[in-house]
Short mmCIF file of C-alpha atoms in Angstrom, two decimals:
data_model
loop_
_atom_site.label_atom_id
_atom_site.label_comp_id
_atom_site.label_asym_id
_atom_site.label_seq_id
_atom_site.Cartn_x
_atom_site.Cartn_y
_atom_site.Cartn_z
CA MET A 1 85.04 90.34 103.05
CA ALA A 2 83.64 93.64 101.85
CA GLU A 3 83.78 93.86 98.09
CA VAL A 4 84.69 96.96 96.12
CA ILE A 5 83.08 97.36 92.72
CA LEU A 6 85.56 98.49 90.08
CA SER A 7 85.17 99.15 86.39
CA SER A 8 87.21 97.21 83.85
CA GLY A 9 89.33 100.32 83.26
CA GLU A 10 90.15 100.66 86.95
CA LYS A 11 91.11 97.00 87.18
CA THR A 12 93.33 97.34 84.13
CA PHE A 13 95.04 100.38 85.64
CA ILE A 14 95.76 98.47 88.88
CA LEU A 15 96.97 95.41 86.93
CA HIS A 16 99.39 97.44 84.79
CA GLY A 17 100.72 99.23 87.86
CA ILE A 18 101.47 95.93 89.59
CA ASP A 19 103.16 94.64 86.43
CA ALA A 20 105.44 97.69 86.62
CA ASP A 21 106.03 97.10 90.38
CA LEU A 22 104.32 100.40 91.20
CA ARG A 23 101.02 100.20 93.03
CA ASN A 24 98.38 102.91 93.36
CA ASP A 25 99.71 104.18 96.69
CA GLY A 26 103.34 104.19 95.53
CA ARG A 27 104.35 100.88 97.15
CA ARG A 28 106.19 98.02 95.52
CA ARG A 29 104.65 94.57 95.24
CA CYS A 30 106.18 93.19 98.47
CA GLU A 31 105.91 96.33 100.59
CA TYR A 32 103.57 96.92 103.55
CA ARG A 33 101.77 100.10 104.45
CA SER A 34 102.71 101.96 107.63
CA MET A 35 101.07 100.55 110.76
CA GLU A 36 100.00 102.16 114.02
CA ILE A 37 99.95 99.87 117.08
CA GLU A 38 98.78 100.66 120.61
CA THR A 39 98.90 98.25 123.55
CA LYS A 40 97.44 98.25 127.09
CA LEU A 41 94.63 100.60 126.11
CA MET A 42 91.82 98.65 127.82
CA PRO A 43 92.36 98.49 131.61
CA GLN A 44 89.52 95.98 132.07
CA THR A 45 91.51 93.32 130.21
CA HIS A 46 94.74 91.50 131.00
CA GLY A 47 96.17 92.49 127.63
CA SER A 48 95.00 94.52 124.65
CA ALA A 49 96.13 96.03 121.37
CA ARG A 50 94.76 98.14 118.57
CA LEU A 51 96.15 98.12 115.06
CA ARG A 52 95.48 100.54 112.23
CA ILE A 53 96.81 99.88 108.74
CA GLY A 54 95.30 101.90 105.94
CA ASN A 55 91.54 101.88 106.48
CA THR A 56 91.66 98.65 108.49
CA ASP A 57 91.14 99.00 112.24
CA ILE A 58 91.46 95.99 114.58
CA LEU A 59 90.91 95.85 118.36
CA VAL A 60 92.02 92.83 120.43
CA GLY A 61 91.43 92.12 124.11
CA VAL A 62 92.84 89.24 126.17
CA LYS A 63 91.22 87.99 129.37
CA VAL A 64 92.19 85.06 131.61
CA GLU A 65 90.20 83.04 134.11
CA LEU A 66 90.76 79.91 136.17
CA ASP A 67 89.57 76.65 134.66
CA VAL A 68 90.16 72.89 134.72
CA PRO A 69 92.53 71.39 132.10
CA HIS A 70 91.17 69.07 129.43
CA ALA A 71 91.30 65.41 130.44
CA ASP A 72 93.45 64.53 127.41
CA LYS A 73 95.80 67.50 128.05
CA PRO A 74 96.14 67.59 131.84
CA ASN A 75 99.36 69.65 131.79
CA GLU A 76 98.14 72.42 129.48
CA GLY A 77 96.09 75.56 129.77
CA LYS A 78 93.48 76.72 127.27
CA LEU A 79 93.50 79.31 124.50
CA LYS A 80 90.35 80.39 122.67
CA PHE A 81 89.93 82.85 119.80
CA PHE A 82 86.74 84.75 119.05
CA VAL A 83 86.36 87.10 116.08
CA ASP A 84 83.54 89.59 115.63
CA CYS A 85 83.01 91.59 112.45
CA SER A 86 81.36 94.84 113.49
CA ALA A 87 78.45 95.97 111.34
CA THR A 88 79.96 99.47 111.39
CA ALA A 89 82.99 98.20 109.45
CA THR A 90 80.99 97.64 106.28
CA PRO A 91 77.31 97.10 105.44
CA VAL A 92 78.21 93.59 104.27
CA PHE A 93 78.74 92.58 107.93
CA GLU A 94 75.20 93.51 108.98
CA GLY A 95 73.15 90.68 110.46
CA LYS A 96 75.20 87.50 109.96
CA GLY A 97 77.06 88.79 106.94
CA GLY A 98 80.45 88.59 108.66
CA ASP A 99 80.01 85.23 110.38
CA GLU A 100 81.72 83.18 107.66
CA LEU A 101 84.73 85.50 107.53
CA ALA A 102 84.94 85.60 111.34
CA THR A 103 84.92 81.80 111.50
CA THR A 104 87.66 81.56 108.86
CA ILE A 105 89.90 84.02 110.70
CA SER A 106 89.23 82.34 114.06
CA ASN A 107 90.08 78.89 112.65
CA THR A 108 93.25 80.25 111.05
CA LEU A 109 94.39 81.69 114.38
CA THR A 110 93.55 78.47 116.23
CA ASN A 111 95.56 76.37 113.78
CA ALA A 112 98.45 78.83 113.80
CA TYR A 113 98.78 78.71 117.60
CA GLN A 114 98.19 75.01 118.22
CA SER A 115 101.86 73.95 118.09
CA ARG A 116 103.94 73.95 121.29
CA ASN A 117 106.80 75.50 119.33
CA VAL A 118 104.57 78.48 118.69
CA PHE A 119 102.82 78.92 122.04
CA ASP A 120 103.38 76.41 124.84
CA LEU A 121 100.11 76.00 126.75
CA ARG A 122 101.99 74.18 129.51
CA THR A 123 103.27 77.55 130.71
CA ILE A 124 99.73 78.55 131.75
CA CYS A 125 98.97 75.33 133.63
CA ILE A 126 98.82 75.87 137.40
CA LEU A 127 98.17 72.39 138.83
CA PRO A 128 98.09 69.44 136.41
CA ARG A 129 94.60 67.97 136.11
CA LYS A 130 93.30 70.50 138.63
CA LYS A 131 93.72 74.15 137.64
CA CYS A 132 94.92 76.14 134.65
CA TRP A 133 94.48 79.52 133.05
CA LYS A 134 91.97 79.78 130.26
CA MET A 135 92.78 82.63 127.88
CA PHE A 136 90.13 84.34 125.77
CA VAL A 137 91.42 86.35 122.82
CA ASP A 138 88.59 88.53 121.49
CA VAL A 139 89.12 90.19 118.11
CA LEU A 140 86.86 93.01 116.93
CA ILE A 141 87.07 94.23 113.35
CA LEU A 142 86.13 97.91 113.62
CA GLN A 143 86.86 98.90 110.04
CA CYS A 144 87.62 96.90 106.93
CA GLY A 145 90.02 98.27 104.35
CA GLY A 146 91.66 95.11 103.04
CA ASN A 147 94.26 92.71 104.40
CA LEU A 148 92.29 91.59 107.47
CA PHE A 149 94.23 88.37 108.11
CA ASP A 150 97.61 90.10 108.45
CA ALA A 151 96.17 92.91 110.57
CA VAL A 152 94.43 90.49 112.93
CA GLY A 153 97.55 88.31 113.25
CA ILE A 154 99.74 91.30 114.17
CA ALA A 155 97.16 92.72 116.60
CA VAL A 156 96.77 89.34 118.34
CA LYS A 157 100.52 88.95 118.82
CA ALA A 158 100.77 92.51 120.16
CA ALA A 159 97.91 91.87 122.59
CA LEU A 160 99.50 88.63 123.84
CA PHE A 161 102.83 90.43 124.24
CA SER A 162 101.17 92.99 126.52
CA THR A 163 99.23 90.38 128.52
CA GLU A 164 99.97 90.28 132.24
CA ILE A 165 98.81 87.19 134.16
CA PRO A 166 98.46 87.51 137.96
CA LYS A 167 100.89 85.45 140.02
CA ILE A 168 99.18 82.92 142.27
CA THR A 169 100.21 80.30 144.81
CA ALA A 170 98.62 76.90 144.22
CA THR A 171 98.71 73.89 146.55
CA LEU A 172 96.67 70.76 147.14
CA ASP A 173 94.69 70.59 150.37
CA GLY A 174 93.09 67.19 150.92
CA GLY A 175 93.25 66.50 147.19
CA GLU A 176 91.51 69.78 146.35
CA PRO A 177 93.35 72.78 144.85
CA TYR A 178 93.91 75.79 147.11
CA ILE A 179 94.52 79.00 145.15
CA GLN A 180 95.88 82.20 146.68
CA LEU A 181 96.24 85.39 144.66
CA SER A 182 99.22 87.64 145.35
CA ASP A 183 98.37 90.89 147.15
CA ALA A 184 101.02 92.85 145.26
CA PHE A 185 99.41 94.98 142.56
CA TYR A 186 102.31 94.59 140.14
CA ASN A 187 103.03 90.92 140.86
CA TRP A 188 102.34 89.36 137.47
CA THR A 189 104.03 87.32 134.76
CA LYS A 190 104.40 87.95 131.04
CA LEU A 191 103.79 85.45 128.27
CA ASP A 192 106.58 84.21 126.02
CA THR A 193 105.49 85.44 122.60
CA SER A 194 108.89 85.24 120.91
CA ASN A 195 107.74 82.42 118.61
CA CYS A 196 104.14 83.51 118.15
CA PRO A 197 103.34 83.68 114.43
CA VAL A 198 102.52 86.53 112.12
CA ILE A 199 100.16 86.07 109.20
CA VAL A 200 101.10 87.02 105.66
CA THR A 201 98.60 87.31 102.81
CA LEU A 202 99.77 87.13 99.20
CA CYS A 203 97.26 87.92 96.47
CA LYS A 204 97.89 86.92 92.87
CA ILE A 205 96.97 89.62 90.38
CA GLY A 206 97.79 88.87 86.78
CA ASP A 207 101.18 87.16 86.61
CA ASN A 208 102.40 88.73 89.86
CA TYR A 209 101.57 88.55 93.56
CA ILE A 210 101.48 91.26 96.20
CA VAL A 211 101.40 91.58 99.99
CA ASP A 212 99.21 93.82 102.15
CA PRO A 213 96.48 94.21 99.51
CA THR A 214 94.04 97.10 99.66
CA ALA A 215 90.32 96.57 99.17
CA GLU A 216 90.66 97.70 95.55
CA GLU A 217 93.49 95.27 94.89
CA LEU A 218 91.54 92.42 96.47
CA ALA A 219 88.77 93.13 93.96
CA CYS A 220 91.30 92.47 91.18
CA SER A 221 92.57 89.21 92.67
CA ALA A 222 91.08 85.84 91.78
CA SER A 223 93.40 83.75 93.96
CA GLY A 224 95.90 83.99 96.78
CA ILE A 225 97.14 82.38 99.97
CA VAL A 226 97.17 83.19 103.67
CA MET A 227 100.14 81.75 105.54
CA SER A 228 101.19 81.73 109.17
CA VAL A 229 104.94 82.22 109.69
CA THR A 230 106.71 81.55 113.00
CA PRO A 231 110.07 83.27 113.64
CA LEU A 232 112.02 80.11 114.38
CA THR A 233 115.63 79.60 113.28
CA SER A 234 114.73 78.79 109.70
CA SER A 235 111.13 80.04 109.93
CA THR A 236 108.22 77.64 109.85
CA ILE A 237 104.95 77.81 107.95
CA SER A 238 102.29 76.42 110.27
CA VAL A 239 99.16 77.22 108.25
CA VAL A 240 98.38 77.80 104.57
CA VAL A 241 94.88 78.79 103.44
CA LYS A 242 93.91 79.10 99.78
CA LEU A 243 91.89 82.16 98.75
CA GLY A 244 89.83 82.76 95.64
CA HIS A 245 88.43 80.46 92.97
CA GLU A 246 91.32 80.32 90.50
CA SER A 247 94.09 77.73 90.70
CA ILE A 248 97.75 78.50 91.43
CA GLN A 249 100.53 76.71 89.58
CA ILE A 250 102.99 74.72 91.67
CA VAL A 251 105.96 76.85 90.62
CA THR A 252 104.11 80.06 91.48
CA LEU A 253 102.94 78.63 94.82
CA ALA A 254 106.51 77.69 95.75
CA LYS A 255 107.68 81.23 95.00
CA MET A 256 104.81 82.71 97.01
CA LEU A 257 105.62 80.51 100.01
CA LYS A 258 109.30 81.47 99.88
CA THR A 259 108.46 85.16 99.61
CA GLY A 260 105.91 84.88 102.43
CA LYS A 261 108.47 83.26 104.75
CA ASN A 262 111.00 86.04 104.17
CA ILE A 263 108.40 88.76 104.61
CA GLY A 264 107.03 87.08 107.73
CA LEU A 265 110.47 87.10 109.35
CA GLN A 266 110.98 90.78 108.52
CA LEU A 267 107.49 91.64 109.73
CA ASN A 268 108.00 89.83 113.02
CA GLU A 269 111.39 91.45 113.59
CA GLY A 270 109.97 94.93 113.09
CA LEU A 271 106.92 94.18 115.25
CA MET A 272 108.92 92.77 118.18
CA LYS A 273 111.32 95.71 118.06
CA ALA A 274 108.44 98.20 118.23
CA LEU A 275 106.68 96.30 121.03
CA LYS A 276 109.84 96.08 123.15
CA GLU A 277 110.54 99.78 122.69
CA GLU A 278 106.98 100.64 123.72
CA SER A 279 107.22 98.31 126.74
CA GLN A 280 110.48 99.89 127.91
CA LEU A 281 109.01 103.36 127.51
CA GLY A 282 105.97 102.32 129.55
CA GLN A 283 108.19 100.95 132.34
CA GLN A 284 110.18 104.19 132.43
CA ARG A 285 106.97 106.21 132.73
CA LEU A 286 105.74 103.90 135.50
CA MET A 287 109.00 104.26 137.45
CA TYR A 288 108.87 108.03 136.98
CA GLY A 289 105.38 108.03 138.46
CA PHE A 290 106.59 106.11 141.55
CA LEU A 291 109.56 108.42 142.03
CA ARG A 292 107.32 111.46 141.93
#
């Protein structure tokens, strides 16, 4: 991740502010910045979303294509994540500078979505052992201003929420699959993203920990965790990734996990509310266009 060089005085100022529960931008330790989310902004994809939070800008596109299920998972479809760190985001990403970070984020997403309780790949299987949908989730980091994991996780969930998969009729003809695509332009199905996870990053600075760190705050943090939280009944942590080189005491880690679970539930609730409101508004505009 892009590093910000700070003087010892600047780091001390940030540290003392966090101790007093008052960060540089006026937030408290467990408070997120305002986010701006747009969906369905790329017509060439089946689903898309763009998220801006602070100076971080994330673009996600989802595409689907027909494929053959894996032999060991004949009743499931496929889901692949690809992350690209644009060189325009920061000079550090030039050449292969962002490959390691992109791989870490991609692996975190893959692990977070591998459980059936999170995203059931059986729902995108067309004919067992014969045909399924293969989903490609492409993430592009346009600008880096801290807190990439959370921003990517939210943008991915928003993109999957907006994804529309064409309805098809599938039958077997002589043992071979026969696929027929519906002629209706608006004949599609939506994905069930109700249990898709959000990602929460907690950075330890001094004796405290914060969420949604800025680039300057990340420069003051020597350790932290990235956790994937699913909005199940009691919330479930599916992935935990350690950040930084310093150790974290067991008591502190337990508190961070508890805080992350609560924040993840609140974050998901706010995100789903905003996405549903945007979806309803889009449907009203579409109906208005037909009536005209």
